[in-house]
Structure formats: structure tokens, C-alpha cells
Short mmCIF file of C-alpha atoms in Angstrom, two decimals:
data_model
loop_
_atom_site.label_atom_id
_atom_site.label_comp_id
_atom_site.label_asym_id
_atom_site.label_seq_id
_atom_site.Cartn_x
_atom_site.Cartn_y
_atom_site.Cartn_z
CA MET A 1 -25.43 5.11 10.17
CA SER A 2 -25.93 7.66 7.42
CA VAL A 3 -24.99 10.92 8.44
CA PHE A 4 -26.72 12.48 5.28
CA SER A 5 -30.56 12.50 4.43
CA THR A 6 -32.94 12.39 1.96
CA THR A 7 -35.87 12.82 4.02
CA PRO A 8 -35.43 15.80 6.14
CA ASN A 9 -36.63 16.24 9.61
CA LEU A 10 -38.59 19.19 9.22
CA SER A 11 -37.88 20.50 13.16
CA LEU A 12 -33.95 19.72 12.91
CA PRO A 13 -31.68 22.53 13.59
CA LEU A 14 -28.53 22.28 11.41
CA ARG A 15 -26.51 21.87 14.32
CA SER A 16 -26.99 20.07 17.82
CA ASN A 17 -25.91 22.53 20.68
CA ALA A 18 -26.30 19.62 23.22
CA ASN A 19 -23.91 17.27 21.52
CA ASN A 20 -21.61 19.18 19.11
CA PRO A 21 -19.55 21.60 21.48
CA ILE A 22 -18.71 23.56 17.98
CA LEU A 23 -22.08 25.16 17.79
CA PRO A 24 -22.86 28.09 19.92
CA SER A 25 -25.71 28.66 22.02
CA PRO A 26 -28.51 30.80 20.75
CA LYS A 27 -27.17 33.82 22.40
CA SER A 28 -23.76 35.57 21.96
CA ILE A 29 -21.10 33.07 23.23
CA THR A 30 -17.55 32.54 23.24
CA LEU A 31 -16.28 29.90 20.93
CA THR A 32 -14.47 26.80 21.95
CA PRO A 33 -10.71 26.43 21.37
CA PHE A 34 -11.68 24.11 18.79
CA PHE A 35 -12.84 26.86 16.21
CA GLY A 36 -9.38 28.31 16.91
CA SER A 37 -10.80 31.79 18.26
CA THR A 38 -12.25 33.51 21.18
CA ARG A 39 -14.02 36.04 19.18
CA LYS A 40 -17.67 36.28 19.75
CA PHE A 41 -20.50 35.99 17.23
CA HIS A 42 -24.10 35.43 17.51
CA SER A 43 -25.35 31.97 16.02
CA ILE A 44 -28.17 31.89 13.78
CA SER A 45 -32.02 30.19 14.80
CA PRO A 46 -33.00 26.55 13.86
CA ILE A 47 -34.62 26.77 10.14
CA ASN A 48 -37.38 24.86 9.01
CA LEU A 49 -35.99 22.70 6.45
CA SER A 50 -39.29 22.46 4.81
CA ASN A 51 -39.26 25.64 3.27
CA SER A 52 -35.60 26.72 3.12
CA ILE A 53 -33.90 23.09 1.73
CA PRO A 54 -36.40 21.06 -0.45
CA ARG A 55 -34.23 18.08 -1.66
CA SER A 56 -31.43 17.99 0.97
CA ILE A 57 -30.38 18.09 4.46
CA ALA A 58 -27.35 19.88 6.30
CA ALA A 59 -25.86 17.62 8.66
CA SER A 60 -22.93 17.88 11.47
CA VAL A 61 -21.26 14.44 10.94
CA SER A 62 -20.06 15.04 14.86
CA ASP A 63 -23.03 13.79 16.31
CA ALA A 64 -23.53 11.16 13.83
CA LEU A 65 -20.56 9.42 14.57
CA GLN A 66 -20.69 10.16 18.37
CA THR A 67 -23.58 7.25 18.65
CA LYS A 68 -21.07 4.53 16.93
CA THR A 69 -19.63 2.75 19.75
CA VAL A 70 -16.85 0.12 19.92
CA THR A 71 -17.86 -2.93 21.41
CA SER A 72 -16.59 -5.81 19.41
CA GLN A 73 -13.67 -5.98 16.13
CA SER A 74 -17.16 -6.02 14.06
CA ASN A 75 -18.08 -2.59 14.94
CA LEU A 76 -14.53 -0.83 14.42
CA LEU A 77 -14.86 1.62 11.79
CA ILE A 78 -11.45 -0.06 9.75
CA THR A 79 -9.73 -3.21 9.30
CA LYS A 80 -6.52 -3.68 9.94
CA GLU A 81 -5.67 -3.80 6.65
CA GLU A 82 -7.29 -0.55 6.22
CA GLY A 83 -5.77 1.08 9.07
CA LEU A 84 -2.16 0.16 7.89
CA VAL A 85 -3.10 1.66 4.40
CA ILE A 86 -4.27 4.90 5.98
CA TYR A 87 -1.46 4.96 8.55
CA GLU A 88 1.10 4.70 5.70
CA ASP A 89 0.12 7.39 3.40
CA MET A 90 -0.66 9.80 6.46
CA ILE A 91 3.07 8.85 7.29
CA LEU A 92 4.36 9.41 3.47
CA GLY A 93 2.83 12.65 3.45
CA ARG A 94 4.06 14.10 7.19
CA ALA A 95 7.64 12.68 6.27
CA PHE A 96 7.73 14.06 2.47
CA GLU A 97 6.62 17.73 3.89
CA ASP A 98 9.33 17.57 6.35
CA MET A 99 11.58 16.59 4.03
CA CYS A 100 10.50 19.44 1.63
CA ALA A 101 11.34 21.80 4.43
CA GLN A 102 14.98 20.78 4.76
CA MET A 103 15.30 20.87 0.67
CA TYR A 104 14.21 24.24 0.68
CA TYR A 105 16.09 25.44 3.35
CA ARG A 106 19.10 23.78 1.60
CA GLY A 107 18.45 26.11 -1.73
CA LYS A 108 17.21 22.50 -3.78
CA MET A 109 13.43 24.25 -4.32
CA PHE A 110 12.95 27.36 -5.59
CA GLY A 111 9.86 29.46 -5.55
CA PHE A 112 6.69 29.40 -2.94
CA VAL A 113 6.66 25.85 -1.32
CA HIS A 114 3.27 25.31 0.74
CA LEU A 115 3.42 22.62 3.29
CA TYR A 116 0.40 20.13 4.02
CA ASN A 117 1.38 19.39 7.84
CA GLY A 118 -1.73 18.78 9.82
CA GLN A 119 -4.00 18.22 7.65
CA GLU A 120 -3.11 14.51 6.19
CA ALA A 121 -6.42 13.19 7.61
CA VAL A 122 -8.32 15.12 4.77
CA SER A 123 -5.71 13.92 1.83
CA THR A 124 -5.97 10.61 3.23
CA GLY A 125 -9.69 10.22 4.47
CA PHE A 126 -11.20 11.04 1.12
CA ILE A 127 -8.25 10.04 -1.41
CA LYS A 128 -7.73 6.69 -0.30
CA LEU A 129 -11.59 6.06 -0.87
CA LEU A 130 -11.26 6.59 -5.07
CA LYS A 131 -10.98 4.18 -7.76
CA LYS A 132 -7.70 4.85 -10.20
CA GLU A 133 -10.00 6.79 -12.86
CA ASP A 134 -11.82 8.90 -10.36
CA SER A 135 -9.99 12.23 -10.53
CA VAL A 136 -8.29 14.73 -7.90
CA VAL A 137 -8.17 18.83 -8.56
CA SER A 138 -6.08 20.32 -5.98
CA THR A 139 -4.71 23.56 -4.62
CA TYR A 140 -1.59 24.96 -4.24
CA ARG A 141 -1.10 23.00 -1.35
CA ASP A 142 -0.65 20.13 -3.52
CA HIS A 143 2.10 17.42 -2.83
CA VAL A 144 0.36 15.33 -0.52
CA HIS A 145 -2.95 15.48 -2.64
CA ALA A 146 -0.55 13.79 -5.16
CA LEU A 147 1.06 11.22 -3.22
CA SER A 148 -2.32 9.95 -1.77
CA LYS A 149 -3.86 9.55 -5.59
CA GLY A 150 -0.85 7.02 -6.14
CA VAL A 151 1.94 9.88 -7.72
CA PRO A 152 5.13 8.04 -6.80
CA ALA A 153 7.14 10.29 -4.25
CA ARG A 154 10.24 10.47 -6.60
CA ALA A 155 8.02 11.94 -8.80
CA VAL A 156 6.88 14.52 -6.83
CA MET A 157 10.22 15.23 -5.43
CA SER A 158 11.77 15.68 -8.58
CA GLU A 159 9.14 18.09 -9.81
CA LEU A 160 10.05 19.95 -6.75
CA PHE A 161 13.54 19.98 -7.62
CA GLY A 162 12.77 21.20 -11.25
CA LYS A 163 13.85 18.35 -12.73
CA ALA A 164 12.94 16.51 -16.24
CA THR A 165 11.57 13.35 -14.13
CA GLY A 166 9.14 15.51 -12.17
CA CYS A 167 5.50 14.30 -12.77
CA CYS A 168 5.44 17.57 -14.79
CA ARG A 169 9.01 16.84 -16.18
CA GLY A 170 10.07 19.99 -13.96
CA GLN A 171 7.96 22.49 -15.48
CA GLY A 172 5.07 22.58 -12.90
CA GLY A 173 6.95 23.32 -9.59
CA SER A 174 5.18 22.76 -5.93
CA MET A 175 2.26 24.44 -6.94
CA HIS A 176 1.20 22.57 -10.20
CA MET A 177 1.45 18.89 -9.65
CA PHE A 178 -0.05 16.52 -12.67
CA SER A 179 -0.32 12.95 -13.59
CA LYS A 180 -2.42 12.06 -16.19
CA GLU A 181 -1.51 8.53 -15.20
CA HIS A 182 -3.26 8.74 -11.68
CA ASN A 183 -6.00 11.47 -12.68
CA VAL A 184 -4.41 14.37 -10.64
CA ILE A 185 -5.83 17.50 -12.72
CA GLY A 186 -3.63 20.03 -11.09
CA GLY A 187 -2.59 21.94 -8.28
CA PHE A 188 -3.56 25.54 -9.10
CA ALA A 189 -1.60 28.54 -7.94
CA PHE A 190 -4.82 30.80 -7.59
CA ILE A 191 -7.39 30.42 -4.92
CA GLY A 192 -11.10 29.08 -7.10
CA GLU A 193 -8.66 28.51 -10.21
CA GLY A 194 -9.44 24.67 -9.94
CA ILE A 195 -13.24 24.74 -9.32
CA PRO A 196 -14.37 24.76 -12.38
CA VAL A 197 -11.74 22.59 -13.87
CA ALA A 198 -13.23 20.16 -11.09
CA THR A 199 -16.76 20.75 -12.01
CA GLY A 200 -15.79 20.31 -15.79
CA ALA A 201 -14.23 16.86 -14.85
CA ALA A 202 -17.28 15.56 -13.34
CA PHE A 203 -19.28 17.03 -16.25
CA SER A 204 -17.32 15.21 -18.29
CA SER A 205 -17.70 11.73 -16.33
CA LYS A 206 -21.69 12.42 -16.75
CA TYR A 207 -21.57 13.05 -20.42
CA LYS A 208 -19.54 9.95 -20.94
CA ARG A 209 -22.24 8.22 -18.89
CA GLU A 210 -25.38 9.66 -19.84
CA VAL A 211 -24.60 10.58 -23.56
CA LEU A 212 -22.16 8.49 -24.53
CA LYS A 213 -23.76 5.49 -22.57
CA GLN A 214 -20.47 4.49 -21.33
CA ALA A 215 -21.76 2.20 -18.35
CA ASP A 216 -18.85 1.96 -16.31
CA ALA A 217 -17.90 5.59 -16.52
CA ASP A 218 -19.34 6.29 -12.85
CA TYR A 219 -16.04 8.15 -12.32
CA VAL A 220 -16.01 10.99 -9.26
CA THR A 221 -14.09 14.11 -9.05
CA LEU A 222 -13.00 15.97 -5.59
CA ALA A 223 -12.51 19.71 -5.63
CA PHE A 224 -9.82 20.37 -2.99
CA PHE A 225 -10.03 24.13 -1.43
CA GLY A 226 -9.57 26.01 1.47
CA ASP A 227 -11.75 28.31 3.36
CA GLY A 228 -10.34 31.62 1.91
CA THR A 229 -11.61 30.59 -1.74
CA CYS A 230 -15.25 30.28 -0.21
CA ASN A 231 -15.84 34.13 -0.81
CA ASN A 232 -14.85 33.64 -4.37
CA GLY A 233 -17.41 33.77 -7.12
CA GLN A 234 -16.20 30.60 -8.83
CA PHE A 235 -17.23 28.85 -5.46
CA TYR A 236 -21.00 29.68 -5.86
CA GLU A 237 -21.17 29.38 -9.86
CA CYS A 238 -20.07 25.97 -9.66
CA LEU A 239 -22.04 24.94 -6.60
CA ASN A 240 -25.06 25.99 -8.95
CA MET A 241 -23.92 24.38 -11.59
CA ALA A 242 -23.13 20.71 -10.20
CA ALA A 243 -26.54 20.61 -8.12
CA LEU A 244 -28.39 21.93 -10.98
CA TRP A 245 -27.26 19.12 -13.30
CA LYS A 246 -26.37 16.57 -11.02
CA LEU A 247 -22.55 16.17 -11.20
CA PRO A 248 -20.65 13.49 -9.83
CA ILE A 249 -18.58 15.59 -7.51
CA VAL A 250 -17.51 16.36 -3.83
CA PHE A 251 -16.32 19.71 -2.85
CA VAL A 252 -14.01 19.36 0.04
CA VAL A 253 -13.37 22.64 1.71
CA GLU A 254 -10.12 22.36 3.66
CA ASN A 255 -10.90 24.78 6.40
CA ASN A 256 -7.59 25.55 8.19
CA LEU A 257 -8.49 28.86 9.72
CA TRP A 258 -6.17 30.88 7.88
CA ALA A 259 -6.36 32.28 4.62
CA ILE A 260 -2.46 33.29 4.44
CA GLY A 261 -2.49 35.57 7.19
CA MET A 262 -6.58 36.38 7.81
CA SER A 263 -8.46 34.90 9.77
CA HIS A 264 -11.77 32.45 8.75
CA LEU A 265 -13.52 34.53 11.41
CA ARG A 266 -12.35 38.01 10.48
CA ALA A 267 -13.41 37.17 6.69
CA THR A 268 -16.49 35.63 6.55
CA SER A 269 -20.13 36.74 7.53
CA ASP A 270 -21.09 33.22 8.41
CA PRO A 271 -18.28 31.06 8.93
CA GLU A 272 -20.03 27.92 8.79
CA ILE A 273 -19.17 27.11 5.15
CA TRP A 274 -21.03 23.92 5.32
CA LYS A 275 -24.45 25.38 5.39
CA LYS A 276 -23.94 26.67 1.80
CA GLY A 277 -24.59 23.52 0.25
CA PRO A 278 -28.17 23.24 1.03
CA ALA A 279 -28.47 26.79 -0.47
CA PHE A 280 -27.86 25.28 -3.55
CA GLY A 281 -29.67 22.40 -2.81
CA MET A 282 -26.92 19.88 -1.90
CA PRO A 283 -26.17 18.19 1.36
CA GLY A 284 -23.84 20.36 3.47
CA VAL A 285 -21.77 18.57 6.29
CA HIS A 286 -19.54 19.77 8.86
CA VAL A 287 -16.61 16.87 9.91
CA ASP A 288 -13.80 17.18 12.30
CA GLY A 289 -10.86 17.47 9.37
CA MET A 290 -8.23 16.09 12.29
CA ASP A 291 -9.95 13.04 12.69
CA VAL A 292 -9.07 10.73 9.62
CA LEU A 293 -11.96 8.25 10.36
CA LYS A 294 -14.67 10.96 10.94
CA VAL A 295 -13.26 12.28 7.53
CA ARG A 296 -13.51 8.66 5.80
CA GLU A 297 -17.10 7.82 7.09
CA VAL A 298 -18.51 11.20 5.61
CA ALA A 299 -16.37 11.07 2.11
CA LYS A 300 -17.65 7.44 1.89
CA GLU A 301 -21.03 8.19 1.82
CA ALA A 302 -20.50 11.30 -0.40
CA ILE A 303 -18.56 9.57 -3.00
CA GLY A 304 -21.05 6.90 -3.06
CA ARG A 305 -23.48 9.36 -3.71
CA ALA A 306 -21.94 10.92 -6.68
CA ARG A 307 -20.91 7.44 -7.95
CA ARG A 308 -24.61 6.50 -8.05
CA GLY A 309 -25.40 9.42 -9.65
CA GLU A 310 -27.66 11.21 -7.08
CA GLY A 311 -25.50 14.47 -6.95
CA PRO A 312 -22.77 16.87 -5.34
CA THR A 313 -22.16 16.96 -1.69
CA LEU A 314 -20.21 19.95 0.30
CA ILE A 315 -17.98 19.23 2.88
CA GLU A 316 -16.36 21.30 5.49
CA CYS A 317 -13.22 19.77 7.03
CA GLU A 318 -12.20 21.57 10.21
CA THR A 319 -8.45 21.21 9.95
CA TYR A 320 -5.04 23.06 10.89
CA ARG A 321 -2.12 23.58 9.41
CA PHE A 322 1.09 23.04 11.52
CA ARG A 323 3.33 25.27 9.34
CA GLY A 324 3.29 28.62 8.01
CA HIS A 325 1.28 29.71 5.19
CA SER A 326 4.04 28.66 3.10
CA LEU A 327 7.95 28.34 4.17
CA ALA A 328 8.59 31.79 3.21
CA ASP A 329 6.14 32.60 5.90
CA PRO A 330 7.68 33.13 9.67
CA ASP A 331 4.33 32.21 10.80
CA GLU A 332 4.11 35.35 13.23
CA LEU A 333 0.45 36.24 13.03
CA ARG A 334 -1.34 33.23 14.78
CA ASP A 335 -1.77 33.09 18.51
CA PRO A 336 1.18 30.27 20.02
CA ALA A 337 -1.77 28.82 22.31
CA GLU A 338 -3.75 27.93 19.30
CA LYS A 339 -0.98 26.58 17.43
CA ALA A 340 -0.32 24.15 20.53
CA HIS A 341 -3.97 23.58 20.90
CA TYR A 342 -3.95 21.81 17.21
CA ALA A 343 -0.60 20.29 17.62
CA SER A 344 -1.99 17.97 20.43
CA ARG A 345 -4.65 16.97 18.01
CA ASP A 346 -2.24 15.61 15.49
CA PRO A 347 -4.49 13.36 13.39
CA ILE A 348 -1.29 10.50 13.00
CA SER A 349 -1.01 10.50 16.46
CA ALA A 350 -4.78 10.08 17.29
CA LEU A 351 -5.10 7.50 14.45
CA LYS A 352 -1.84 5.67 16.07
CA LYS A 353 -3.53 5.79 19.12
CA TYR A 354 -6.86 4.30 17.59
CA ILE A 355 -5.29 1.32 15.96
CA ILE A 356 -2.98 0.43 19.11
CA GLU A 357 -6.44 0.53 21.47
CA ASN A 358 -8.20 -1.32 19.06
CA LYS A 359 -5.44 -3.99 18.82
CA LEU A 360 -5.33 -3.42 14.99
CA ALA A 361 -1.96 -3.52 14.93
CA SER A 362 1.01 -3.63 16.91
CA GLU A 363 3.61 -0.70 17.52
CA GLN A 364 6.53 -2.51 15.76
CA GLU A 365 4.33 -2.93 13.03
CA LEU A 366 3.68 0.79 12.85
CA LYS A 367 7.47 1.57 13.16
CA ASN A 368 8.20 -0.78 10.46
CA ILE A 369 5.62 1.28 8.31
CA GLU A 370 7.75 4.71 9.42
CA LYS A 371 10.99 2.93 8.67
CA LYS A 372 9.69 2.19 5.25
CA ILE A 373 8.63 5.50 4.50
CA ASP A 374 11.90 7.47 5.52
CA GLU A 375 13.46 5.08 3.34
CA VAL A 376 10.99 6.12 0.27
CA ILE A 377 11.61 9.85 1.10
CA GLU A 378 15.59 9.09 1.32
CA GLU A 379 15.27 7.40 -1.90
CA ALA A 380 12.89 9.97 -3.76
CA VAL A 381 15.75 12.66 -2.93
CA GLU A 382 18.70 10.94 -3.93
CA PHE A 383 16.71 10.06 -7.45
CA ALA A 384 15.46 13.51 -7.35
CA GLU A 385 19.35 14.95 -7.26
CA GLU A 386 20.75 12.56 -9.71
CA SER A 387 18.21 13.44 -12.53
CA PRO A 388 18.87 15.92 -15.42
CA VAL A 389 17.51 19.39 -15.69
CA PRO A 390 14.66 19.97 -18.71
CA HIS A 391 16.74 20.89 -22.26
CA ARG A 392 16.05 23.88 -23.47
CA SER A 393 13.76 22.25 -25.81
CA GLN A 394 11.12 21.83 -23.84
CA LEU A 395 10.69 25.61 -23.02
CA LEU A 396 7.83 25.99 -25.94
CA GLU A 397 6.60 22.34 -25.94
CA ASN A 398 2.76 22.68 -24.50
CA VAL A 399 2.34 26.20 -25.43
CA PHE A 400 1.25 26.07 -28.80
CA ALA A 401 -1.51 23.42 -30.53
CA ASP A 402 0.22 23.76 -33.68
CA PRO A 403 3.37 21.48 -34.08
CA LYS A 404 4.71 23.81 -36.86
CA GLY A 405 3.43 27.10 -35.08
CA PHE A 406 6.00 29.66 -33.23
CA GLY A 407 7.46 26.79 -31.05
CA ILE A 408 8.51 24.69 -33.74
CA ALA A 409 10.32 25.34 -37.17
CA PRO A 410 9.09 24.10 -40.48
CA ASP A 411 12.04 21.63 -40.40
CA GLY A 412 10.66 20.29 -37.11
CA SER A 413 13.70 21.83 -35.09
CA TYR A 414 12.80 23.92 -31.87
CA ARG A 415 13.00 27.78 -32.43
CA CYS A 416 14.60 27.97 -28.96
CA GLU A 417 17.64 26.18 -29.82
CA ASP A 418 18.26 29.01 -32.51
CA PRO A 419 20.49 31.27 -30.75
CA LYS A 420 18.95 34.34 -32.68
CA PHE A 421 15.60 33.60 -31.17
CA THR A 422 17.00 33.91 -27.85
CA GLN A 423 18.83 37.14 -28.90
CA GLY A 424 15.43 38.31 -29.70
CA THR A 425 16.32 38.47 -33.57
CA ALA A 426 15.38 35.41 -35.15
CA HIS A 427 12.50 36.09 -37.94
CA VAL A 428 9.12 34.58 -36.56
#
């Protein structure tokens, strides 16, 4: 079943009250615990899509996937092989971030470190569907995105340790993961900063295919960002540009309900971010971001649309982070009951239950994966600790385009190696 539609049902409300517990009734109500708040607000009235959204339709995948019943092995949402790949990737992300917390508090990492615990269904659900040539643009919460895209755990861990063997040679750190080989185009520290970069990457793909006539350039870009970004101007500018030019991009909102310590419901006039897609003429979809199988179904169609040249999609994944905003955040602002509620909806536990109940794999097979990942993480830490720190000569590399410019002397030596340079007395 498609969760998008190219022929709108002109009388369809934006969400179904009957089947979707997230949608409020057409009067003032109290939101369900799934939305992470008890704040009251008024819902919108049903919209006539024939007038407001001429080219696409907004949808909630929660309703679409409820109609999929599992009656036989052929009706399952994933195969055994897919299930094991998904499970391993989610376990890798969780175990890696848990180890990062240990290393941070032991003084092995510096600066701000933002962990991804609880949001693994989004990264895995989208990125494991990509080709190597497809691009991922992330935020400051980027470790797991890089891992899902194939960047080795040892390269990510070394980067966090500030070592020369890191994926950015120790110069990027936690918020700036980058890998040309794997088409991970950053981590970006400022919110919204990566969305224009992702839009440019998608434009590059379209240009190669349509102007340079590279028939195989059907590459897709995923732009990940949070709910706090969705009130920023870059977001709207890029939605408009992507829809206008039908760029092969998927805008993935990881709505974890909190922008640092600000509740999403307090900061946004209309908290349903997915509705902003149809305003720009692209599908807008809401999905339970704590369910990797639902995320995967939506991602599959959105990525397919982009690859076929049908344009962008905005997807709001409603998820939750299990830790504070960063490891420097004591996480005292969120209600303990809210945190406990989402902890009970752990996406990894839910996937494990699905795999075992549908006999896709045994408990022992999953334990073997967990043991394998533990070894990968331990090896990554050992590799990072043993790796050298960057040489001082890296300090001015990748800063100036002219190799004979400010950073490198006419004889080819690095100016930063001149003692007078660091004393501020060198002639430049």
C-alpha cells in the first residue's frame, strides 16, 4: 500500500480521528501521551485538498500501515536478512553512543557531545535503504547517521577522540562527521545549516542527470534535522527550491519533541510539522519514529519518488531522545513520566519482539549480533586510544585554496612550523 497519493481524495481530512490516536478531535482536547505533553490546543478543520494542495497530498502513515496484517511469511514487512541488518545497525548505534558517554566522562572526549539514544529507528529506517552514491546531511547529533551510512566505528570513535585516524583526521570532532568515501556531507553544529547543503547536493544530482546526461546519476540526498530547526528560514527556502525544481531530496524531521530545553509544543504555532510539505507542493507525511518498520515503509517510498525524478518529500518522524540534549545537560527539564513512557517504547526492543514473534530469527542469533557489536565497539576504542594526535602541520590545511598562500610558505614548508609564526612575529 502506498502511503502517498498522486490523486488526492478531495474530501480527505489531513488525518483520520478514528484510527490515529495522535490527532485531536475538532475541539479542545488533551493530547495523548504519545505526543509527550498534556498541553491543550485546538485542531484544524479538514481541508479541501482540491483548493489548497494541487499537486500532492498529506498523509499519516500510522493509518496506512495499520491495514497491513501479518498472516504469512510473505506478508511480513521485512525478510530475515533485512531484519538482521536493521537490528545490527540499531544495536551498533545504541552501543556506540553508550560507549561515547563512558569515554566522555572519563575525559577522552572534549566539547559538546550529543547522543542519539532512542532515535535509532529513524537513522536505520532511512539510511539502510540508500545506495553508496546517495548522500546524507546530518546535524550535530551525527555519530549514528555516519555509522548507518557505513563509516567504520573506529573512524568515528577516533574522530571523537580528536585523533589523526578519525574520519576528519581529528579536526571535526563530534558535531562535524564527514566522509567523502561514504557521501556523508557533514554534521553541522548550527541548526538549519545543513539543509541548504543538502539541497545543493540534490541539485548536483539532478544537474548531472539532466544537463550532463549521466543516466546513472539517480542519486538521492537525505537531509536530517530536528523540530527546533523547522521555525528557521533556511528550512522554508529549501522546501520551496526543492519543490520548484523537483530535486531528489527527502527532508527528514527528527521530532524528538524538545529543542534543547524548549518543548516543541510551546515553540511552534502548529506543532504538526509534516503539514508544511503540502504548503510547498510536496507530500507531507507523519510517521511513528519509534517504529523502524513504519519508518522504513515511508522511507522506501519517499526515496523511490526522489530517485524516479518525482521530487522531494517532507517526513516528520516523531521520536524521542533517551538522554539529555548533550552529555553536559543534566536533563532536569523533562517530566520523568514522559521519559519513562518513551523508554517503554524503545525502538530496539520493539524490533526484537517483532523478529522473534514472527520467527525471523532466534534469540541466540540476536545475542550473537549483540556480542559482535560489543567487540566492534571495544576495538574502536582501542584503535582510537592508540592512534596518534594530528600533527601541527594540519592546523592550516583545508583552510586556504592557494597551496602557496597563507598556510604554506613558498618553499613548500608549513608556516605553522616556523616558531616565529606561533609567536606572532613571522612576516606573512
